[in-house]
XYZ file of C-alpha atoms in Angstrom:
176
model
C 125.569 96.523 118.459
C 129.045 97.671 119.344
C 130.645 98.931 116.139
C 134.161 100.242 116.464
C 134.047 102.271 113.260
C 131.961 105.440 112.973
C 131.045 104.685 109.364
C 129.593 101.284 110.332
C 127.385 102.887 113.010
C 126.205 105.460 110.511
C 125.420 102.835 107.866
C 123.269 100.997 110.411
C 121.516 104.257 111.324
C 121.058 105.124 107.642
C 119.379 101.802 106.961
C 117.261 102.092 110.090
C 115.783 105.335 108.748
C 114.841 103.785 105.407
C 111.465 102.138 104.750
C 111.581 98.543 105.959
C 115.273 99.036 106.858
C 116.231 98.564 103.188
C 118.694 100.473 101.049
C 120.325 99.478 97.793
C 124.078 99.332 97.558
C 123.924 102.302 95.174
C 121.964 104.373 97.733
C 124.465 103.619 100.491
C 127.429 104.382 98.246
C 125.803 107.656 97.178
C 125.285 108.639 100.821
C 128.702 107.629 102.177
C 131.146 107.606 99.264
C 129.639 110.000 96.713
C 132.958 111.141 95.255
C 134.834 107.852 95.448
C 135.794 105.627 92.543
C 133.025 103.081 91.991
C 135.264 100.064 92.647
C 136.783 101.578 95.774
C 133.359 102.559 97.079
C 132.085 99.020 96.453
C 135.040 97.553 98.339
C 134.508 99.995 101.218
C 130.861 98.959 101.414
C 131.773 95.244 101.383
C 134.251 95.868 104.217
C 131.631 97.803 106.201
C 129.052 95.018 105.706
C 131.535 92.414 106.866
C 132.369 94.450 109.952
C 128.681 94.984 110.705
C 127.980 91.248 110.338
C 130.830 90.463 112.767
C 129.479 92.998 115.280
C 125.997 91.477 115.047
C 127.468 87.961 115.345
C 129.252 88.993 118.539
C 125.835 89.817 120.030
C 123.609 87.040 118.666
C 125.950 84.363 117.297
C 127.090 83.783 113.735
C 124.153 81.484 112.933
C 121.631 84.229 113.784
C 123.089 87.156 111.827
C 120.564 86.641 109.002
C 117.717 87.356 111.413
C 119.026 90.927 111.771
C 120.997 91.752 108.644
C 120.415 90.711 105.040
C 122.897 91.718 102.400
C 122.645 91.219 98.671
C 121.769 93.829 96.054
C 119.538 95.408 98.706
C 120.964 95.637 102.199
C 118.356 95.291 104.917
C 118.113 95.525 108.663
C 115.329 93.183 109.720
C 113.428 95.764 111.746
C 110.992 93.258 113.230
C 113.923 91.694 115.103
C 115.713 94.872 116.170
C 115.172 97.585 118.725
C 116.369 100.939 117.491
C 115.742 103.833 119.842
C 115.013 106.353 117.061
C 112.336 104.084 115.564
C 110.858 103.285 118.989
C 110.829 107.015 119.797
C 108.935 107.682 116.556
C 106.361 104.982 117.348
C 105.752 106.343 120.865
C 105.503 109.870 119.463
C 102.862 108.833 116.903
C 100.867 106.913 119.523
C 101.013 109.924 121.859
C 99.842 112.348 119.184
C 96.953 110.061 118.213
C 95.886 109.679 121.858
C 96.166 113.429 122.406
C 93.993 114.091 119.362
C 91.378 111.676 120.757
C 91.616 113.575 124.094
C 92.787 110.365 125.801
C 95.169 112.420 127.901
C 96.269 109.714 130.344
C 97.245 107.471 127.415
C 98.920 110.381 125.648
C 100.886 111.187 128.791
C 102.112 107.563 129.065
C 103.307 107.532 125.442
C 104.858 110.998 125.739
C 106.752 109.887 128.832
C 107.956 106.737 127.043
C 109.120 108.870 124.097
C 110.911 111.248 126.476
C 112.785 108.336 128.055
C 113.759 106.912 124.659
C 115.206 110.220 123.430
C 118.624 110.013 125.084
C 120.396 112.450 122.779
C 120.038 114.043 119.344
C 120.162 111.704 116.342
C 123.765 110.515 115.803
C 125.004 112.763 118.631
C 128.763 112.834 118.887
C 129.202 111.802 115.258
C 130.631 114.138 112.618
C 127.902 115.710 110.474
C 126.519 113.510 107.727
C 124.473 115.075 104.922
C 121.932 112.256 104.802
C 121.247 112.612 108.561
C 120.432 116.358 108.638
C 116.684 115.976 107.925
C 116.400 113.257 110.586
C 118.262 115.353 113.160
C 115.836 118.237 112.587
C 112.778 115.964 112.550
C 113.661 114.183 115.794
C 114.594 117.452 117.517
C 111.223 118.970 116.545
C 109.392 115.852 117.693
C 111.221 115.893 121.019
C 110.352 119.568 121.470
C 106.704 118.684 120.954
C 106.970 115.792 123.432
C 108.359 118.082 126.143
C 105.809 120.797 125.377
C 102.867 118.414 125.607
C 104.212 116.766 128.752
C 104.495 120.196 130.356
C 100.986 121.112 129.221
C 99.463 117.881 130.512
C 101.354 118.084 133.797
C 100.207 121.681 134.317
C 96.615 120.656 133.638
C 96.930 117.819 136.174
C 95.716 115.415 133.540
C 93.013 112.893 134.061
C 90.497 111.364 131.713
C 88.195 114.346 132.427
C 90.680 117.218 132.623
C 92.143 118.617 129.429
C 94.529 121.456 128.753
C 92.660 124.666 128.062
C 93.969 125.017 124.486
C 95.430 121.958 122.813
C 97.996 122.915 120.179
C 98.011 121.609 116.613
C 99.307 118.085 116.195
C 102.298 119.132 114.115
C 103.542 122.388 115.540
C 106.125 124.230 113.485
C 108.811 125.938 115.523
C 110.296 129.187 114.279
């Protein structure tokens, strides 16, 4: 979706990080307009939603906007109908870690490689800092570090279904 306004892109990203792509209007206002007058914040959110709907309509047609964006008291991205690189990266990461734990190294390598290709840049790269995004930035950076580390380890071990790295690391490695 090509959004011309930074805030609109961030609202989409915010909702994409929420369970089921849902966030109440109050949650979005608290994240993006915490100090603003309630009426002004509500109007800003309505404007952002309208702009987002127009951007989606430009991609899929006005009649199909509801398949991707639902707005009422709860605003929702219909995640089943969207491809969001951060969510896809997370799925590939989880599949890779599960395969690695099972010692299915060829499968783990394939998912790690897919995750590496999906991670094009840090979360919301090029955007001004947003308080709500800080935990996600750190989480995705740590996950990407683990992806690279495991890819290196598997490549060095010349992975196959029989060959394993000498010392697999814990699934969730904490970097200092």
